[in-house]
């Protein structure tokens, strides 16, 4: 026991990527092995899908644009994808606070690894996890009647827009989780702001019937913009409000994701540095 | 390596109004086990966190294995291992996956990491359980796995923060043996403990830390010698206690110490049996009949009591009666 580990006085980019891979794999394995986590994270969106489709579908179906092909489920799926993207990002906060409280982050920090890998690996594994959940939801959606009205390429494009959004939101949640530190507190700190954002949007219902003050907010917030981009891609331009274009909504959605990432990724890194020392 | 392997000078760390470390100076020689002793909140864990690069001090310098931990933390981390106060292992991975992951994060390639994990698991006696998820492990096994993870990088210095707190006596012995094996291989080990018998058993040298300062340092024998040989230990009925303390104050010229949690009064006995006889005579003159009186060699507990004015640990929570969950730090 006299030979030292290979010296690594500076962490290179290649090592940072490799370390991120190791952490990502570890987080994903946890997901697979922790049955409750997997169950709740997949059951919940499917439950939302079934409840909204069968409970509200009949009533809301009257108000949706014809581009949805006369079926509420077609309108609902793009919205639910964005909802899952948002809620799923909350897992980032929960995962980080759990690692923090169990001393796992201390262990990582005592190793000669890239420090950035802890946050990068966490957000990456949550991105993969959320992609799988969205795919699963799409599958269930197909079974109960969802059909895209454009093309498969456009559907995949919509997925990509949703994944960019969930990745950006993961960094928001990382900052929140690291700021509150404990897993129980993170639970409420994450879902409290997310609920009104998801409901005051075009996710479940068109915004036209909302009061003006609320509609002004709902029409411009990132969840609505992202949902519109997905509807444009999956259902066609007819699903959008007059004056909106599919390309415009995609650009706006990607701009939102980029802006959120640009603000919250550095913020999360700063909170991480402060939290753990 | 020549000179100290762990050095700290003037290390200060404050948390709000609390000075957790108030100018710590240490210099530990390589190749032995160091015991870092102190009551809860004395600053042991904070010092370990500074030395292992987890915490930046407000002032002072620290070097581990010749590397300045503040200037070059990444290199410093390649030369040390840490097993924290509660086993930082992943419940849903197997023991092997846990250790392999740490190896990968030390920069080992896949097959190297696998080989090293197998070696370490063998060493730590967890081969049979290696492919079971950690959530099926006992508390002692988890601690051993945590220790295994801290050994993966072949550290020159291993920091163990309360390695046996809250585990059963048998696992405690296993961990002691393991620690002794490691030091025989040339690793320097710095362990914190609240159990003074643990330090007495394992540590070649101990440093006592209280209120964020190192108040003494030496071999356990040296520290015991500062008490001047043996001690007389006695218990008296509660209503005679003050009287007894007063009566004994002039026997040796040193004040007797009273520990409320054990109700024991200890008097330094530089002259051994003679002091005992003097104590008995004095008690007799005062008409005090002790419930119990003995002459014994001092333990580290006595050193600790004399230095800090309180016992190191809550007597109701001895290692023989496992505490269930490891205590969290502050």
Coordinates of C-alpha atoms in Angstrom, one line a residue:
Chain A
X1 CA 0.0 0.0 0.0
X2 CA 2.7 2.5 -0.8
X3 CA 2.0 3.4 -4.4
X4 CA -0.2 6.4 -4.7
X5 CA -3.1 6.8 -7.0
X6 CA -2.1 8.4 -10.3
X7 CA -1.6 12.1 -9.6
X8 CA -4.4 14.4 -11.0
X9 CA -3.5 17.9 -9.9
X10 CA -5.8 19.4 -12.5
X11 CA -9.1 17.9 -13.6
X12 CA -9.2 17.9 -17.4
X13 CA -12.4 18.1 -19.5
X14 CA -12.1 14.5 -20.5
X15 CA -11.9 13.4 -16.9
X16 CA -14.8 15.7 -16.0
X17 CA -16.9 14.0 -18.8
X18 CA -15.8 10.5 -17.6
X19 CA -16.7 11.4 -14.0
X20 CA -20.0 12.7 -15.1
X21 CA -20.6 9.4 -16.8
X22 CA -19.8 7.5 -13.6
X23 CA -22.2 9.6 -11.5
X24 CA -24.9 9.4 -14.2
X25 CA -24.7 5.7 -14.2
X26 CA -24.8 5.5 -10.5
X27 CA -27.9 7.7 -10.3
X28 CA -29.7 5.7 -13.0
X29 CA -28.9 2.4 -11.2
X30 CA -30.5 3.9 -8.1
X31 CA -33.6 4.6 -10.2
X32 CA -33.8 1.1 -11.4
X33 CA -33.2 -0.5 -8.0
X34 CA -35.4 1.7 -6.0
X35 CA -38.8 0.2 -6.9
X36 CA -40.9 3.0 -5.3
X37 CA -39.0 5.7 -7.2
X38 CA -39.6 4.0 -10.5
X39 CA -43.2 3.2 -9.7
X40 CA -44.3 6.6 -8.6
X41 CA -42.4 8.4 -11.3
X42 CA -44.1 6.4 -14.0
X43 CA -47.5 5.8 -12.4
X44 CA -48.1 9.5 -11.6
X45 CA -47.9 10.8 -15.2
X46 CA -49.9 7.9 -16.5
X47 CA -52.5 8.6 -13.8
X48 CA -52.7 12.2 -14.8
X49 CA -53.1 11.2 -18.4
X50 CA -56.0 8.9 -17.7
X51 CA -57.7 11.2 -15.2
X52 CA -57.6 14.2 -17.4
X53 CA -58.5 12.4 -20.5
X54 CA -61.5 10.6 -19.1
X55 CA -62.7 13.1 -16.4
X56 CA -62.2 16.4 -18.1
X57 CA -61.9 15.3 -21.7
X58 CA -65.6 15.4 -22.5
X59 CA -66.1 18.9 -21.1
X60 CA -62.9 20.5 -22.3
X61 CA -63.1 18.7 -25.7
X62 CA -65.7 21.3 -26.8
X63 CA -63.2 24.2 -26.4
X64 CA -60.2 22.9 -28.2
X65 CA -59.1 23.9 -31.7
X66 CA -60.1 21.6 -34.6
X67 CA -56.4 20.9 -35.2
X68 CA -56.5 18.4 -32.4
X69 CA -58.6 16.2 -34.7
X70 CA -61.6 16.4 -32.4
X71 CA -60.0 14.5 -29.6
X72 CA -59.0 16.0 -26.2
X73 CA -56.2 13.4 -25.9
X74 CA -54.4 14.9 -28.9
X75 CA -54.5 18.3 -27.2
X76 CA -53.6 16.9 -23.8
X77 CA -50.5 14.8 -24.7
X78 CA -48.2 17.7 -25.7
X79 CA -49.3 19.6 -22.5
X80 CA -48.7 16.5 -20.3
X81 CA -45.3 16.0 -21.8
X82 CA -44.4 19.5 -20.6
X83 CA -46.0 18.9 -17.3
X84 CA -43.9 15.7 -16.8
X85 CA -40.9 17.6 -17.9
X86 CA -41.5 20.1 -15.2
X87 CA -42.4 17.8 -12.4
X88 CA -39.8 15.3 -13.4
X89 CA -37.1 18.0 -13.0
X90 CA -38.1 18.2 -9.4
X91 CA -36.5 14.9 -8.9
X92 CA -33.1 16.7 -9.3
X93 CA -33.7 18.6 -6.1
X94 CA -34.9 15.5 -4.2
X95 CA -31.9 13.4 -5.4
X96 CA -29.4 16.0 -4.5
X97 CA -30.8 16.7 -1.0
X98 CA -30.8 13.0 -0.3
X99 CA -27.2 12.6 -1.3
X100 CA -26.3 15.6 0.8
X101 CA -28.1 14.3 3.9
X102 CA -26.5 10.9 3.6
X103 CA -22.9 12.1 3.4
X104 CA -22.6 10.9 -0.2
X105 CA -21.7 14.3 -1.5
X106 CA -18.9 14.6 1.2
X107 CA -17.5 11.3 -0.1
X108 CA -17.6 12.6 -3.7
X109 CA -15.9 15.8 -2.6
X110 CA -13.1 14.0 -0.9
X111 CA -12.2 12.2 -4.1
X112 CA -9.9 13.6 -6.8
X113 CA -12.8 13.8 -9.2
X114 CA -14.3 16.8 -11.2
X115 CA -16.5 18.6 -8.8
X116 CA -18.8 19.7 -11.6
X117 CA -19.6 16.0 -12.2
X118 CA -21.9 15.8 -9.2
X119 CA -24.3 18.3 -10.6
X120 CA -23.7 17.5 -14.2
X121 CA -24.2 13.7 -13.6
X122 CA -27.4 14.4 -11.5
X123 CA -29.0 16.6 -14.2
X124 CA -27.9 14.2 -16.9
X125 CA -29.4 11.1 -15.2
X126 CA -32.6 13.0 -14.5
X127 CA -32.8 14.0 -18.2
X128 CA -32.5 10.3 -19.3
X129 CA -35.1 9.3 -16.7
X130 CA -37.5 12.0 -17.8
X131 CA -37.0 11.0 -21.4
X132 CA -38.0 7.5 -20.5
X133 CA -41.1 8.6 -18.6
X134 CA -42.2 10.8 -21.5
X135 CA -41.8 7.9 -23.9
X136 CA -43.8 5.7 -21.6
X137 CA -46.5 8.3 -21.4
X138 CA -46.6 8.6 -25.2
X139 CA -47.0 4.9 -25.4
X140 CA -49.9 4.8 -23.1
X141 CA -51.3 7.8 -25.0
X142 CA -51.2 5.9 -28.2
X143 CA -53.0 3.0 -26.6
X144 CA -55.9 5.2 -25.6
X145 CA -56.2 7.1 -28.9
X146 CA -53.5 9.7 -29.2
X147 CA -52.4 10.3 -32.8
X148 CA -50.0 12.9 -34.0
X149 CA -51.4 15.1 -36.7
X150 CA -48.2 16.0 -38.5
X151 CA -45.2 13.6 -38.9
X152 CA -43.0 11.3 -36.7
X153 CA -40.1 13.7 -37.3
X154 CA -42.1 16.5 -35.9
X155 CA -43.2 14.4 -32.9
X156 CA -39.5 13.7 -32.2
X157 CA -38.7 17.4 -32.6
X158 CA -41.4 18.1 -30.0
X159 CA -39.7 15.6 -27.7
X160 CA -36.4 17.4 -28.2
X161 CA -38.0 20.7 -27.2
X162 CA -39.5 19.2 -24.1
X163 CA -36.2 17.6 -23.1
X164 CA -34.3 20.9 -23.5
X165 CA -36.9 22.4 -21.2
X166 CA -36.7 19.6 -18.6
X167 CA -32.9 19.8 -18.6
X168 CA -33.1 23.6 -17.9
X169 CA -35.7 23.1 -15.2
X170 CA -33.4 20.5 -13.5
X171 CA -30.9 23.2 -12.9
X172 CA -33.6 25.4 -11.3
X173 CA -34.5 22.5 -9.1
X174 CA -30.9 21.8 -8.3
X175 CA -30.5 25.3 -7.0
X176 CA -33.7 25.1 -5.0
X177 CA -32.7 21.7 -3.5
X178 CA -29.2 22.8 -2.6
X179 CA -30.6 25.9 -1.0
X180 CA -33.1 24.1 1.3
X181 CA -30.8 21.1 1.8
X182 CA -33.1 18.7 3.5
X183 CA -35.2 16.2 1.5
X184 CA -38.5 16.9 3.2
X185 CA -38.2 20.6 2.8
X186 CA -37.2 20.2 -0.8
X187 CA -40.4 18.3 -1.5
X188 CA -42.6 21.3 -0.8
X189 CA -40.0 23.9 -1.9
X190 CA -40.0 22.3 -5.4
X191 CA -43.7 21.6 -5.9
X192 CA -45.1 24.7 -4.4
X193 CA -44.0 27.0 -7.3
X194 CA -44.4 24.3 -9.9
X195 CA -48.1 23.7 -9.4
X196 CA -49.5 27.2 -10.1
X197 CA -47.1 27.4 -13.1
X198 CA -48.4 24.2 -14.6
X199 CA -52.0 25.0 -14.0
X200 CA -51.9 28.6 -15.1
X201 CA -50.8 27.6 -18.5
X202 CA -52.1 26.1 -21.7
X203 CA -51.1 22.6 -20.5
X204 CA -54.7 21.3 -19.7
X205 CA -57.0 23.9 -21.2
X206 CA -56.8 26.7 -23.8
X207 CA -56.0 30.0 -22.1
X208 CA -58.7 32.0 -23.9
X209 CA -61.3 31.5 -21.1
X210 CA -59.0 32.7 -18.3
X211 CA -59.5 36.2 -16.9
X212 CA -57.4 38.8 -18.7
X213 CA -54.8 39.3 -15.9
X214 CA -54.2 35.6 -15.6
X215 CA -54.2 35.1 -19.3
X216 CA -51.5 37.8 -19.8
X217 CA -49.3 35.8 -17.4
X218 CA -50.3 32.3 -18.7
X219 CA -49.7 33.1 -22.4
X220 CA -46.2 34.3 -21.8
X221 CA -44.8 32.0 -19.2
X222 CA -42.3 29.3 -20.3
X223 CA -44.5 26.3 -19.7
X224 CA -47.2 27.7 -22.1
X225 CA -44.6 28.7 -24.7
X226 CA -43.0 25.2 -24.5
X227 CA -46.4 23.6 -24.7
X228 CA -47.4 25.7 -27.7
X229 CA -44.2 24.7 -29.5
X230 CA -45.0 21.0 -28.9
X231 CA -48.6 21.4 -30.0
X232 CA -47.4 23.2 -33.1
X233 CA -45.0 20.4 -33.9
X234 CA -47.4 17.5 -33.1
X235 CA -50.8 18.9 -34.1
X236 CA -49.8 21.6 -36.7
X237 CA -50.2 25.4 -36.8
X238 CA -53.9 25.1 -36.4
X239 CA -53.4 24.3 -32.7
X240 CA -51.9 27.7 -32.1
X241 CA -53.5 31.0 -31.5
X242 CA -54.0 33.3 -34.5
X243 CA -50.8 35.1 -35.3
X244 CA -48.5 32.5 -33.8
X245 CA -46.3 30.3 -36.0
X246 CA -44.8 26.9 -35.2
X247 CA -41.3 28.2 -35.8
X248 CA -41.9 31.3 -33.7
X249 CA -43.1 29.1 -30.7
X250 CA -40.2 26.7 -31.1
X251 CA -37.7 29.5 -31.1
X252 CA -39.4 31.2 -28.1
X253 CA -39.4 27.8 -26.2
X254 CA -35.8 27.1 -26.9
X255 CA -34.9 30.7 -25.9
X256 CA -36.7 30.2 -22.6
X257 CA -34.8 27.0 -21.9
X258 CA -31.5 28.6 -22.8
X259 CA -32.2 31.6 -20.6
X260 CA -33.3 29.5 -17.7
X261 CA -30.1 27.4 -18.1
X262 CA -27.9 30.4 -18.4
X263 CA -29.3 31.8 -15.2
X264 CA -29.8 28.8 -13.0
X265 CA -26.8 26.5 -14.0
X266 CA -24.2 29.1 -12.6
X267 CA -26.5 29.8 -9.7
X268 CA -26.8 26.1 -8.8
X269 CA -23.0 25.7 -9.0
X270 CA -22.6 28.7 -6.6
X271 CA -25.2 27.4 -4.2
X272 CA -23.5 24.0 -4.4
X273 CA -20.1 25.5 -3.5
X274 CA -21.6 27.4 -0.6
X275 CA -23.8 24.6 0.7
X276 CA -21.1 22.1 0.9
X277 CA -18.4 24.1 2.6
Chain B
X1 CA 8.7 10.7 3.8
X2 CA 10.6 12.9 6.3
X3 CA 8.8 15.2 8.7
X4 CA 5.2 15.4 9.5
X5 CA 2.7 13.9 7.1
X6 CA -0.2 16.0 8.4
X7 CA 0.4 19.5 9.4
X8 CA -1.9 22.4 10.3
X9 CA -1.0 25.8 11.5
X10 CA -3.2 28.4 13.0
X11 CA -6.4 26.9 11.5
X12 CA -9.5 29.0 12.3
X13 CA -13.0 28.3 11.3
X14 CA -16.0 30.1 12.5
X15 CA -19.7 29.3 11.9
X16 CA -21.5 32.5 12.8
X17 CA -20.7 33.3 16.4
X18 CA -19.1 29.8 17.0
X19 CA -15.4 29.5 16.7
X20 CA -15.3 25.8 15.8
X21 CA -11.6 25.9 15.3
X22 CA -9.7 28.5 17.2
X23 CA -6.2 28.3 16.0
X24 CA -5.3 24.6 15.7
X25 CA -1.7 23.6 15.3
X26 CA -0.9 19.9 14.7
X27 CA 2.0 18.0 13.2
X28 CA 1.5 14.3 12.9
X29 CA 4.3 11.8 12.0
X30 CA 3.8 9.3 9.3
X31 CA 3.1 5.6 9.7
X32 CA 1.2 5.5 13.0
X33 CA -2.4 5.8 14.2
X34 CA -3.3 9.2 15.7
X35 CA -6.3 9.6 17.9
X36 CA -8.0 12.9 17.9
X37 CA -10.1 13.1 21.0
X38 CA -12.6 15.6 22.2
X39 CA -16.1 16.0 23.4
X40 CA -19.0 16.5 21.1
X41 CA -18.7 19.9 19.4
X42 CA -15.0 20.3 20.3
X43 CA -14.1 20.7 16.6
X44 CA -12.8 17.2 15.7
X45 CA -15.1 16.8 12.7
X46 CA -14.5 20.4 11.6
X47 CA -10.7 19.8 11.7
X48 CA -11.1 16.6 9.6
X49 CA -13.2 18.5 7.1
X50 CA -10.6 21.1 6.7
X51 CA -7.8 18.6 6.3
X52 CA -9.8 16.6 3.8
X53 CA -10.5 19.7 1.6
X54 CA -14.2 19.6 2.4
X55 CA -14.1 22.9 4.3
X56 CA -12.1 26.0 3.7
X57 CA -10.8 27.5 6.9
X58 CA -11.0 31.2 7.6
X59 CA -7.3 31.3 8.4
X60 CA -4.3 29.1 8.7
X61 CA -2.6 26.5 6.5
X62 CA -2.8 22.7 6.2
X63 CA -0.6 20.2 4.4
X64 CA -1.4 16.5 4.0
X65 CA 1.3 14.2 2.5
X66 CA 3.3 17.1 1.5
X67 CA 0.5 18.9 -0.4
X68 CA -1.1 22.2 0.6
X69 CA -4.7 21.3 0.8
X70 CA -5.8 24.9 0.2
X71 CA -3.6 25.6 -2.8
X72 CA -3.8 22.2 -4.5
X73 CA -6.9 20.3 -3.2
X74 CA -7.1 18.0 -6.2
X75 CA -3.6 16.6 -5.7
X76 CA -4.2 16.4 -1.9
X77 CA -7.3 14.3 -2.5
X78 CA -5.3 11.7 -4.5
X79 CA -3.2 11.1 -1.4
X80 CA -5.9 10.7 1.2
X81 CA -9.0 8.7 2.0
X82 CA -12.0 9.7 4.2
X83 CA -14.6 7.6 5.9
X84 CA -17.0 10.0 7.4
X85 CA -19.2 9.9 10.5
X86 CA -22.0 8.0 8.9
X87 CA -21.3 5.5 6.2
X88 CA -21.6 7.3 2.9
X89 CA -22.4 4.2 0.9
X90 CA -25.2 3.8 -1.6
X91 CA -28.0 1.5 -0.3
X92 CA -29.3 0.5 -3.7
X93 CA -25.9 -0.4 -5.2
X94 CA -24.1 -3.6 -4.3
X95 CA -21.0 -3.4 -2.2
X96 CA -18.9 -4.1 -5.2
X97 CA -20.6 -1.4 -7.3
X98 CA -20.0 1.1 -4.5
X99 CA -16.3 0.4 -4.3
X100 CA -15.9 0.2 -8.1
X101 CA -17.5 3.6 -8.5
X102 CA -15.1 5.2 -6.0
X103 CA -12.2 3.6 -7.9
X104 CA -13.5 5.1 -11.2
X105 CA -13.7 8.5 -9.5
X106 CA -10.1 8.1 -8.4
X107 CA -9.3 7.9 -12.1
X108 CA -8.9 4.2 -12.5
X109 CA -10.0 2.6 -15.8
X110 CA -12.8 0.1 -15.8
X111 CA -10.9 -3.1 -15.4
X112 CA -8.4 -1.5 -13.0
X113 CA -11.3 -0.3 -10.9
X114 CA -12.8 -3.8 -10.9
X115 CA -9.5 -5.4 -9.9
X116 CA -8.9 -2.9 -7.1
X117 CA -12.5 -3.3 -5.8
X118 CA -12.0 -7.1 -5.6
X119 CA -8.8 -6.6 -3.8
X120 CA -10.2 -4.2 -1.2
X121 CA -13.4 -6.3 -0.7
X122 CA -11.2 -9.3 0.0
X123 CA -9.2 -7.4 2.4
X124 CA -12.1 -6.0 4.3
X125 CA -13.8 -9.4 4.4
X126 CA -16.9 -8.6 2.4
X127 CA -16.3 -10.9 -0.6
X128 CA -19.4 -13.0 0.2
X129 CA -21.6 -10.1 0.5
X130 CA -20.1 -8.1 -2.3
X131 CA -22.8 -8.6 -4.8
X132 CA -25.7 -7.9 -2.5
X133 CA -27.3 -4.5 -2.3
X134 CA -26.0 -2.5 0.6
X135 CA -29.4 -2.1 2.1
X136 CA -29.2 -5.7 3.2
X137 CA -26.0 -5.0 5.1
X138 CA -25.7 -4.7 8.9
X139 CA -24.4 -1.5 10.5
X140 CA -21.0 -3.0 11.0
X141 CA -20.8 -4.2 7.4
X142 CA -21.8 -0.8 6.1
X143 CA -19.0 0.8 8.1
X144 CA -16.5 -1.7 6.7
X145 CA -17.7 -1.0 3.2
X146 CA -17.2 2.7 3.8
X147 CA -13.7 2.0 5.0
X148 CA -13.1 -0.1 1.9
X149 CA -14.2 2.8 -0.3
X150 CA -11.8 5.1 1.5
X151 CA -8.9 2.6 0.9
X152 CA -9.5 2.3 -2.9
X153 CA -7.1 5.1 -3.9
X154 CA -4.3 3.6 -1.8
X155 CA -4.2 6.7 0.4
X156 CA -1.1 7.7 2.3
X157 CA -3.3 9.2 5.0
X158 CA -6.7 7.8 6.0
X159 CA -9.1 10.0 7.9
X160 CA -11.7 8.1 9.9
X161 CA -14.3 10.1 11.7
X162 CA -15.7 8.1 14.5
X163 CA -15.3 4.8 12.7
X164 CA -17.0 2.7 15.4
X165 CA -19.7 5.0 16.7
X166 CA -23.0 3.2 17.0
X167 CA -22.0 -0.3 15.9
X168 CA -22.0 -3.5 17.8
X169 CA -18.9 -4.7 19.9
X170 CA -18.0 -7.5 17.5
X171 CA -17.9 -5.3 14.4
X172 CA -16.0 -2.8 16.4
X173 CA -13.2 -5.3 17.0
X174 CA -13.2 -6.2 13.3
X175 CA -12.8 -2.6 12.4
X176 CA -10.0 -2.2 15.0
X177 CA -8.2 -5.1 13.4
X178 CA -8.5 -3.7 10.0
X179 CA -7.2 -0.3 11.1
X180 CA -4.2 -2.0 12.7
X181 CA -3.6 -4.0 9.5
X182 CA -3.6 -0.8 7.4
X183 CA -1.2 1.0 9.6
X184 CA 1.1 -2.0 9.4
X185 CA 1.2 -1.4 5.7
X186 CA 2.5 2.1 6.2
X187 CA -0.7 4.1 5.9
X188 CA -1.0 6.9 8.4
X189 CA -4.4 6.9 10.1
X190 CA -6.0 9.8 11.8
X191 CA -9.1 8.8 13.7
X192 CA -11.5 10.7 15.9
X193 CA -13.3 9.0 18.6
X194 CA -15.4 9.7 21.6
X195 CA -14.4 6.3 23.1
X196 CA -11.2 6.8 25.0
X197 CA -10.6 3.0 25.3
X198 CA -10.6 3.0 21.5
X199 CA -7.9 5.6 21.4
X200 CA -6.0 3.7 24.2
X201 CA -6.2 0.5 22.2
X202 CA -5.3 1.8 18.8
X203 CA -3.6 5.1 18.8
X204 CA 0.2 5.5 19.2
X205 CA -0.3 9.1 19.9
X206 CA -3.4 11.2 20.8
X207 CA -4.2 14.9 20.5
X208 CA -7.0 16.2 22.8
X209 CA -9.1 19.0 21.3
X210 CA -11.5 21.1 23.2
X211 CA -13.2 24.4 22.3
X212 CA -11.5 24.4 18.9
X213 CA -8.0 24.1 20.2
X214 CA -5.5 21.3 20.7
X215 CA -4.9 21.3 24.4
X216 CA -2.4 18.5 24.6
X217 CA -0.7 15.9 22.5
X218 CA 1.4 12.8 23.3
X219 CA 1.4 9.1 23.6
X220 CA -1.4 7.7 25.8
X221 CA 1.2 6.7 28.4
X222 CA 2.7 10.2 28.5
X223 CA -0.7 11.7 29.0
X224 CA -1.5 9.4 31.8
X225 CA 1.8 10.1 33.4
X226 CA 0.9 13.8 33.6
X227 CA -1.6 12.8 36.2
X228 CA 1.3 11.6 38.3
X229 CA 0.7 7.9 38.4
X230 CA -2.4 6.4 39.9
X231 CA -5.7 7.8 41.0
X232 CA -7.9 7.2 43.9
X233 CA -11.5 6.8 42.9
X234 CA -14.3 6.9 45.4
X235 CA -18.1 7.4 45.6
X236 CA -19.8 8.8 48.7
X237 CA -23.5 9.3 49.6
X238 CA -24.8 12.4 47.8
X239 CA -25.4 14.4 51.0
X240 CA -21.7 14.0 52.0
X241 CA -20.3 15.0 48.6
X242 CA -19.4 18.6 49.2
X243 CA -18.0 17.8 52.5
X244 CA -15.8 15.1 51.0
X245 CA -14.5 17.3 48.2
X246 CA -13.6 19.9 50.8
X247 CA -11.9 17.4 53.1
X248 CA -9.9 15.9 50.2
X249 CA -8.8 19.2 48.7
X250 CA -5.7 19.4 50.9
X251 CA -4.6 15.8 50.8
X252 CA -2.4 16.1 47.7
X253 CA -2.5 19.8 47.0
X254 CA -4.6 19.1 43.9
X255 CA -8.3 19.5 43.7
X256 CA -10.3 16.3 43.5
X257 CA -12.5 16.0 40.4
X258 CA -16.1 15.2 40.5
X259 CA -18.0 13.7 37.5
X260 CA -21.7 14.1 37.9
X261 CA -22.7 11.5 35.3
X262 CA -20.8 8.7 37.1
X263 CA -21.0 10.3 40.7
X264 CA -17.3 9.4 41.0
X265 CA -14.7 11.5 42.8
X266 CA -11.1 11.1 41.6
X267 CA -8.0 12.2 43.4
X268 CA -4.6 12.1 41.8
X269 CA -2.4 9.7 43.7
X270 CA 1.2 10.5 43.0
X271 CA 2.3 8.3 45.9
X272 CA 0.1 5.4 45.1
X273 CA -1.0 3.5 48.1
X274 CA 0.3 6.2 50.4
X275 CA -2.1 8.7 48.9
X276 CA -4.9 6.1 49.3
X277 CA -4.1 5.8 53.0
X278 CA -4.0 9.5 53.4
X279 CA -7.3 9.8 51.7
X280 CA -8.8 7.1 54.0
X281 CA -7.4 8.8 57.1
X282 CA -8.8 12.1 56.0
X283 CA -12.3 10.6 55.4
X284 CA -12.1 8.9 58.7
X285 CA -11.3 12.1 60.5
X286 CA -14.3 13.7 58.9
X287 CA -16.5 10.8 59.7
X288 CA -17.3 10.0 56.1
X289 CA -17.8 6.4 55.0
X290 CA -17.4 6.0 51.2
X291 CA -19.7 3.6 49.3
X292 CA -16.7 2.5 47.4
X293 CA -13.0 3.3 47.1
X294 CA -10.2 2.0 44.8
X295 CA -6.7 2.8 43.8
X296 CA -6.2 2.4 40.0
X297 CA -4.0 3.3 37.1
X298 CA -5.3 6.4 35.3
X299 CA -7.1 5.9 32.0
X300 CA -7.4 8.4 29.2
X301 CA -10.8 9.2 30.7
X302 CA -9.0 10.6 33.7
X303 CA -6.7 12.6 31.5
X304 CA -9.6 13.9 29.6
X305 CA -11.5 14.8 32.8
X306 CA -8.5 16.6 34.2
X307 CA -7.9 18.5 31.0
X308 CA -11.4 19.5 30.0
X309 CA -13.4 19.3 33.2
X310 CA -15.9 16.8 31.6
X311 CA -16.1 13.3 30.5
X312 CA -15.5 12.4 26.8
X313 CA -18.8 10.6 26.3
X314 CA -22.1 10.1 27.8
X315 CA -21.6 7.1 30.1
X316 CA -25.0 5.7 29.3
X317 CA -24.0 5.2 25.7
X318 CA -21.0 2.9 25.7
X319 CA -20.0 0.8 22.8
X320 CA -21.2 -2.3 24.6
X321 CA -24.7 -1.0 24.2
X322 CA -24.9 0.0 20.6
X323 CA -26.5 3.3 20.0
X324 CA -28.5 2.2 16.9
X325 CA -28.1 5.1 14.6
X326 CA -24.9 6.9 14.2
X327 CA -25.1 10.5 15.5
X328 CA -25.2 13.2 12.9
X329 CA -22.7 16.0 13.2
X330 CA -24.1 19.2 14.5

